[in-house]
Amino acid sequence: MLKFEFWSIFEAVANVLILFVLLRIFLFKPINKMKAERTRTIQDNLDSAEKAKTEAEELRQQYEDSISEAKEKANQIIMKAHEDAESERSAIIRKSQEEAEKIVADADKTIENERKRVLRQAQSEIADLAIEAASKIIGENVDDEKNRRLVDQFLSDEEGKK
């Protein structure tokens, strides 16, 4: 049967304690050290992943900001191009209208000058015919210059009445 002796219990307890101390020194410490190191590595990896995620989010935000800024600049460029084109179109229209008005004014002047020239020529021919007719009726040639002044004065008076 089993005997319970003090020394054998003491030896068993001492052996268990020595085994516990040796296991603690040679097994648990390295395992705990490896466990702590692995925990630290995992935590570092998690921190790195979180940092990378934050940086990626910042880069995405910068990208979206730059895209929206580029779109806004593109819209501004398009609007400016439309405004420039509109002002250029207006300038071209205004210039062509001014040129058309000038051409019409020049044509009116030319027509008026031509009308006056034809009128003067007609008056001169009418005066010559009137003097010639008067000379034939009277039968003699009176002072041509005096007659021409009388006819020109008469025609000028008639033209002023119109």
Coordinates of N, CA and C in Angstrom, one line a residue:
M1 N 0.8 -1.2 0.0 CA 0.0 0.0 0.0 C 0.8 1.2 0.0
L2 N 0.3 2.2 0.0 CA 1.0 3.5 -0.1 C 1.4 4.0 1.2
K3 N 2.6 4.4 1.2 CA 3.1 5.0 2.5 C 3.2 6.4 2.3
F4 N 2.9 7.1 3.3 CA 3.1 8.5 3.3 C 4.2 8.9 4.2
E5 N 5.3 9.1 3.7 CA 6.4 9.5 4.5 C 6.6 11.0 4.2
F6 N 7.1 11.6 5.2 CA 7.3 13.0 5.2 C 8.4 13.3 4.1
W7 N 9.5 12.6 4.1 CA 10.6 12.9 3.2 C 10.2 12.6 1.8
S8 N 9.4 11.6 1.5 CA 9.1 11.4 0.2 C 8.1 12.4 -0.3
I9 N 7.2 12.9 0.5 CA 6.3 14.0 0.1 C 7.2 15.2 -0.1
F10 N 8.1 15.4 0.8 CA 9.0 16.6 0.7 C 9.8 16.5 -0.6
E11 N 10.3 15.4 -0.9 CA 11.1 15.2 -2.2 C 10.2 15.4 -3.4
A12 N 9.0 14.9 -3.3 CA 8.1 15.1 -4.4 C 7.7 16.5 -4.6
V13 N 7.5 17.3 -3.5 CA 7.2 18.7 -3.6 C 8.4 19.4 -4.1
A14 N 9.6 19.1 -3.6 CA 10.8 19.7 -4.0 C 11.0 19.5 -5.5
N15 N 10.8 18.3 -5.9 CA 11.0 17.9 -7.3 C 10.1 18.7 -8.2
V16 N 8.8 18.8 -7.8 CA 7.8 19.6 -8.5 C 8.3 21.1 -8.6
L17 N 8.7 21.6 -7.4 CA 9.1 23.0 -7.4 C 10.4 23.2 -8.3
I18 N 11.3 22.3 -8.2 CA 12.5 22.5 -9.1 C 12.1 22.4 -10.5
L19 N 11.2 21.4 -10.8 CA 10.8 21.3 -12.2 C 10.0 22.5 -12.7
F20 N 9.2 23.1 -11.8 CA 8.5 24.3 -12.1 C 9.5 25.4 -12.4
V21 N 10.5 25.6 -11.5 CA 11.5 26.7 -11.7 C 12.2 26.5 -13.0
L22 N 12.7 25.3 -13.3 CA 13.4 25.0 -14.5 C 12.5 25.2 -15.7
L23 N 11.3 24.7 -15.6 CA 10.4 25.0 -16.8 C 10.1 26.5 -17.0
R24 N 10.0 27.2 -15.9 CA 9.8 28.6 -16.0 C 10.9 29.3 -16.6
I25 N 12.1 28.9 -16.2 CA 13.3 29.6 -16.7 C 13.6 29.2 -18.2
F26 N 13.5 27.9 -18.5 CA 14.0 27.4 -19.8 C 12.8 27.3 -20.8
L27 N 11.6 27.2 -20.3 CA 10.5 27.0 -21.3 C 9.6 28.2 -21.3
F28 N 9.0 28.6 -20.1 CA 8.0 29.7 -20.1 C 8.6 31.0 -20.5
K29 N 9.8 31.4 -20.0 CA 10.4 32.7 -20.3 C 10.6 32.8 -21.9
P30 N 11.2 31.8 -22.5 CA 11.4 31.9 -24.0 C 10.0 32.0 -24.7
I31 N 9.1 31.1 -24.2 CA 7.8 31.1 -24.9 C 7.1 32.5 -24.7
N32 N 7.2 33.0 -23.5 CA 6.5 34.3 -23.2 C 7.2 35.4 -24.0
K33 N 8.6 35.3 -24.1 CA 9.4 36.2 -24.8 C 8.9 36.2 -26.3
M34 N 8.8 34.9 -26.9 CA 8.4 34.8 -28.2 C 7.0 35.3 -28.4
K35 N 6.1 35.0 -27.5 CA 4.8 35.5 -27.5 C 4.7 37.0 -27.5
A36 N 5.5 37.6 -26.6 CA 5.5 39.1 -26.6 C 6.1 39.7 -27.9
E37 N 7.1 39.0 -28.4 CA 7.7 39.5 -29.6 C 6.7 39.4 -30.8
R38 N 6.0 38.3 -30.8 CA 5.0 38.0 -31.9 C 3.9 39.0 -31.7
T39 N 3.5 39.3 -30.5 CA 2.4 40.3 -30.2 C 2.8 41.6 -30.7
R40 N 4.1 42.0 -30.4 CA 4.6 43.3 -30.8 C 4.7 43.4 -32.3
T41 N 5.1 42.3 -33.0 CA 5.2 42.3 -34.4 C 3.8 42.5 -35.0
I42 N 2.9 41.7 -34.5 CA 1.5 41.8 -35.0 C 1.0 43.2 -34.8
Q43 N 1.2 43.8 -33.6 CA 0.8 45.2 -33.3 C 1.4 46.2 -34.3
D44 N 2.7 46.0 -34.5 CA 3.4 46.8 -35.5 C 2.8 46.7 -36.9
N45 N 2.5 45.5 -37.2 CA 1.9 45.3 -38.6 C 0.5 45.9 -38.6
L46 N -0.2 45.8 -37.5 CA -1.5 46.5 -37.5 C -1.4 48.0 -37.5
D47 N -0.4 48.5 -36.8 CA -0.2 50.0 -36.8 C 0.3 50.4 -38.2
S48 N 1.1 49.6 -38.9 CA 1.6 50.0 -40.2 C 0.4 49.9 -41.2
A49 N -0.4 48.9 -41.0 CA -1.6 48.8 -41.9 C -2.5 50.0 -41.7
E50 N -2.7 50.4 -40.4 CA -3.6 51.5 -40.1 C -3.0 52.8 -40.7
K51 N -1.7 53.0 -40.6 CA -1.0 54.1 -41.1 C -1.1 54.1 -42.6
A52 N -0.9 53.0 -43.3 CA -1.0 52.9 -44.7 C -2.4 53.2 -45.2
K53 N -3.4 52.7 -44.4 CA -4.8 53.0 -44.7 C -5.1 54.5 -44.6
T54 N -4.5 55.1 -43.6 CA -4.7 56.6 -43.4 C -4.1 57.3 -44.6
E55 N -2.8 56.9 -44.9 CA -2.1 57.6 -46.0 C -2.9 57.4 -47.3
A56 N -3.4 56.2 -47.5 CA -4.2 55.9 -48.7 C -5.4 56.8 -48.8
E57 N -6.1 56.9 -47.6 CA -7.3 57.8 -47.6 C -6.9 59.2 -47.9
E58 N -5.7 59.7 -47.3 CA -5.3 61.1 -47.6 C -5.0 61.2 -49.1
L59 N -4.3 60.2 -49.7 CA -4.0 60.3 -51.1 C -5.2 60.3 -52.0
R60 N -6.2 59.5 -51.6 CA -7.5 59.4 -52.3 C -8.2 60.8 -52.2
Q61 N -8.2 61.4 -51.0 CA -8.8 62.7 -50.9 C -8.0 63.8 -51.7
Q62 N -6.7 63.7 -51.7 CA -5.9 64.6 -52.5 C -6.2 64.4 -54.0
Y63 N -6.3 63.1 -54.4 CA -6.7 62.8 -55.8 C -8.0 63.4 -56.2
E64 N -9.0 63.2 -55.3 CA -10.4 63.7 -55.6 C -10.4 65.2 -55.6
D65 N -9.6 65.8 -54.7 CA -9.5 67.3 -54.7 C -8.9 67.8 -56.0
S66 N -7.8 67.1 -56.4 CA -7.1 67.5 -57.6 C -8.0 67.3 -58.9
I67 N -8.7 66.2 -58.9 CA -9.7 65.9 -60.0 C -10.7 67.0 -60.0
S68 N -11.3 67.3 -58.9 CA -12.4 68.4 -58.9 C -11.8 69.7 -59.3
E69 N -10.6 70.0 -58.8 CA -9.9 71.3 -59.2 C -9.7 71.3 -60.7
A70 N -9.2 70.2 -61.2 CA -8.9 70.1 -62.7 C -10.2 70.3 -63.4
K71 N -11.3 69.7 -63.0 CA -12.6 69.9 -63.6 C -13.1 71.3 -63.6
E72 N -12.9 71.9 -62.4 CA -13.2 73.4 -62.3 C -12.4 74.2 -63.2
K73 N -11.1 74.0 -63.3 CA -10.2 74.7 -64.2 C -10.7 74.5 -65.6
A74 N -11.0 73.3 -66.0 CA -11.4 73.0 -67.3 C -12.7 73.7 -67.6
N75 N -13.6 73.8 -66.7 CA -14.9 74.5 -66.9 C -14.6 76.0 -67.0
Q76 N -13.7 76.5 -66.2 CA -13.3 77.9 -66.4 C -12.7 78.2 -67.7
I77 N -11.8 77.3 -68.2 CA -11.2 77.5 -69.5 C -12.2 77.5 -70.6
I78 N -13.2 76.5 -70.5 CA -14.2 76.4 -71.5 C -15.1 77.7 -71.4
M79 N -15.4 78.2 -70.2 CA -16.3 79.4 -70.1 C -15.5 80.6 -70.7
K80 N -14.2 80.7 -70.4 CA -13.4 81.8 -70.9 C -13.3 81.7 -72.5
A81 N -13.2 80.5 -73.0 CA -13.1 80.3 -74.4 C -14.4 80.7 -75.1
H82 N -15.6 80.4 -74.4 CA -16.9 80.8 -74.9 C -17.0 82.3 -74.9
E83 N -16.6 82.9 -73.8 CA -16.6 84.4 -73.7 C -15.7 85.0 -74.7
D84 N -14.5 84.5 -74.9 CA -13.6 85.0 -75.9 C -14.2 84.9 -77.3
A85 N -14.8 83.7 -77.6 CA -15.4 83.5 -78.9 C -16.6 84.5 -79.1
E86 N -17.4 84.7 -78.0 CA -18.5 85.6 -78.1 C -18.1 87.0 -78.4
S87 N -17.0 87.4 -77.6 CA -16.6 88.8 -77.8 C -15.9 89.0 -79.2
E88 N -15.2 87.9 -79.6 CA -14.6 88.0 -81.0 C -15.7 88.0 -82.0
R89 N -16.7 87.2 -81.8 CA -17.9 87.3 -82.8 C -18.5 88.6 -82.8
S90 N -18.7 89.2 -81.6 CA -19.3 90.5 -81.5 C -18.4 91.6 -82.2
A91 N -17.1 91.5 -81.9 CA -16.2 92.4 -82.5 C -16.2 92.3 -84.1
I92 N -16.3 91.1 -84.6 CA -16.3 90.9 -86.0 C -17.6 91.4 -86.6
I93 N -18.7 91.1 -85.9 CA -20.0 91.7 -86.4 C -20.0 93.2 -86.4
R94 N -19.5 93.8 -85.2 CA -19.5 95.2 -85.1 C -18.6 95.8 -86.2
K95 N -17.5 95.2 -86.5 CA -16.5 95.7 -87.5 C -17.2 95.6 -88.9
S96 N -17.8 94.5 -89.2 CA -18.4 94.3 -90.5 C -19.6 95.3 -90.6
Q97 N -20.4 95.6 -89.5 CA -21.4 96.5 -89.6 C -20.9 97.9 -89.9
E98 N -19.8 98.3 -89.2 CA -19.1 99.6 -89.4 C -18.7 99.7 -90.9
E99 N -18.0 98.6 -91.4 CA -17.6 98.6 -92.8 C -18.7 98.7 -93.7
A100 N -19.8 98.0 -93.4 CA -21.0 98.1 -94.3 C -21.6 99.5 -94.2
E101 N -21.7 100.1 -93.1 CA -22.2 101.5 -92.9 C -21.2 102.5 -93.7
K102 N -19.9 102.2 -93.6 CA -19.0 103.1 -94.3 C -19.2 102.9 -95.8
I103 N -19.3 101.7 -96.3 CA -19.5 101.4 -97.7 C -20.8 102.1 -98.2
V104 N -21.9 102.0 -97.4 CA -23.1 102.6 -97.7 C -23.0 104.1 -97.8
A105 N -22.3 104.7 -96.7 CA -22.1 106.1 -96.7 C -21.3 106.6 -97.9
D106 N -20.2 105.8 -98.2 CA -19.4 106.2 -99.4 C -20.2 106.1 -100.7
A107 N -21.0 105.1 -100.7 CA -21.9 104.9 -101.9 C -22.9 106.1 -102.0
D108 N -23.5 106.5 -100.9 CA -24.4 107.6 -100.8 C -23.7 108.9 -101.3
K109 N -22.4 109.1 -100.8 CA -21.6 110.3 -101.2 C -21.4 110.2 -102.7
T110 N -21.0 109.1 -103.1 CA -20.7 108.9 -104.6 C -21.9 109.2 -105.4
I111 N -23.0 108.7 -105.0 CA -24.3 108.9 -105.7 C -24.6 110.3 -105.7
E112 N -24.5 111.0 -104.5 CA -24.8 112.4 -104.4 C -23.9 113.2 -105.3
N113 N -22.6 112.9 -105.2 CA -21.6 113.7 -106.1 C -22.0 113.4 -107.6
E114 N -22.3 112.2 -107.9 CA -22.6 111.9 -109.3 C -23.9 112.6 -109.7
R115 N -24.9 112.6 -108.8 CA -26.1 113.3 -109.1 C -25.9 114.8 -109.3
K116 N -25.0 115.4 -108.4 CA -24.7 116.9 -108.6 C -23.9 117.1 -109.9
R117 N -23.0 116.2 -110.2 CA -22.2 116.4 -111.4 C -23.2 116.3 -112.7
V118 N -24.1 115.3 -112.6 CA -25.0 115.2 -113.8 C -25.9 116.4 -113.8
L119 N -26.3 116.8 -112.6 CA -27.2 118.0 -112.6 C -26.5 119.2 -113.1
R120 N -25.2 119.4 -112.7 CA -24.5 120.6 -113.2 C -24.3 120.5 -114.8
Q121 N -24.0 119.2 -115.2 CA -23.8 119.0 -116.6 C -25.1 119.3 -117.4
A122 N -26.2 118.8 -116.8 CA -27.5 119.1 -117.4 C -27.8 120.6 -117.4
Q123 N -27.5 121.2 -116.3 CA -27.8 122.7 -116.3 C -26.9 123.4 -117.3
S124 N -25.6 123.0 -117.4 CA -24.7 123.6 -118.4 C -25.3 123.4 -119.8
E125 N -25.7 122.2 -120.1 CA -26.2 121.9 -121.5 C -27.5 122.6 -121.7
I126 N -28.4 122.7 -120.6 CA -29.6 123.5 -120.8 C -29.3 124.9 -121.0
A127 N -28.3 125.4 -120.2 CA -28.0 126.8 -120.4 C -27.5 127.1 -121.8
D128 N -26.6 126.2 -122.3 CA -26.1 126.4 -123.7 C -27.2 126.4 -124.7
L129 N -28.2 125.4 -124.5 CA -29.3 125.3 -125.4 C -30.2 126.6 -125.3
A130 N -30.4 127.0 -124.1 CA -31.2 128.2 -123.9 C -30.6 129.4 -124.5
I131 N -29.3 129.6 -124.4 CA -28.5 130.7 -125.0 C -28.6 130.6 -126.5
E132 N -28.4 129.4 -127.0 CA -28.4 129.2 -128.4 C -29.8 129.5 -129.0
A133 N -30.8 129.0 -128.2 CA -32.2 129.3 -128.7 C -32.5 130.8 -128.6
A134 N -32.0 131.4 -127.5 CA -32.3 132.9 -127.4 C -31.6 133.6 -128.5
S135 N -30.3 133.2 -128.8 CA -29.6 133.8 -129.9 C -30.2 133.7 -131.2
K136 N -30.8 132.6 -131.5 CA -31.5 132.4 -132.8 C -32.8 133.2 -132.8
I137 N -33.4 133.3 -131.7 CA -34.7 134.0 -131.7 C -34.4 135.5 -131.8
I138 N -33.4 136.0 -131.1 CA -33.0 137.4 -131.2 C -32.3 137.7 -132.5
G139 N -31.6 136.7 -133.0 CA -30.9 136.9 -134.2 C -29.5 137.4 -134.1
E140 N -29.1 137.6 -133.0 CA -27.7 138.0 -132.8 C -27.1 137.4 -131.6
N141 N -25.8 137.4 -131.5 CA -25.2 136.8 -130.4 C -24.8 137.9 -129.4
V142 N -25.5 137.9 -128.3 CA -25.2 138.8 -127.2 C -24.1 138.3 -126.4
D143 N -23.7 139.0 -125.4 CA -22.6 138.6 -124.5 C -22.8 137.2 -123.9
D144 N -22.0 136.2 -124.3 CA -22.1 134.9 -123.9 C -22.0 134.8 -122.3
E145 N -21.0 135.5 -121.8 CA -20.8 135.4 -120.4 C -21.9 135.9 -119.6
K146 N -22.5 137.0 -120.0 CA -23.6 137.7 -119.3 C -24.8 136.8 -119.4
N147 N -25.1 136.2 -120.5 CA -26.2 135.3 -120.7 C -26.0 134.0 -119.8
R148 N -24.8 133.5 -119.8 CA -24.5 132.3 -119.0 C -24.8 132.6 -117.5
R149 N -24.4 133.8 -117.0 CA -24.6 134.1 -115.6 C -26.1 134.2 -115.3
L150 N -26.9 134.8 -116.3 CA -28.3 134.9 -116.1 C -29.0 133.6 -116.0
V151 N -28.6 132.6 -116.9 CA -29.2 131.3 -116.9 C -28.8 130.5 -115.7
D152 N -27.5 130.6 -115.3 CA -27.1 129.9 -114.0 C -27.8 130.4 -112.8
Q153 N -28.0 131.8 -112.8 CA -28.7 132.4 -111.6 C -30.2 131.9 -111.6
F154 N -30.8 131.8 -112.8 CA -32.2 131.3 -112.9 C -32.3 129.9 -112.4
L155 N -31.4 129.0 -112.9 CA -31.4 127.6 -112.5 C -31.1 127.5 -111.0
S156 N -30.2 128.2 -110.5 CA -29.9 128.2 -109.0 C -31.2 128.6 -108.2
D157 N -31.8 129.6 -108.7 CA -33.1 130.0 -108.0 C -34.1 129.0 -108.0
E158 N -34.3 128.3 -109.2 CA -35.2 127.2 -109.3 C -34.9 126.0 -108.4
E159 N -33.6 125.8 -108.4 CA -33.2 124.6 -107.6 C -33.4 124.9 -106.1
G160 N -33.2 126.2 -105.6 CA -33.4 126.6 -104.3 C -34.9 126.5 -103.9
K161 N -35.8 126.6 -104.8 CA -37.2 126.6 -104.5 C -37.7 125.2 -104.3
K162 N -37.0 124.2 -104.8 CA -37.4 122.8 -104.7 C -37.2 122.4 -103.3

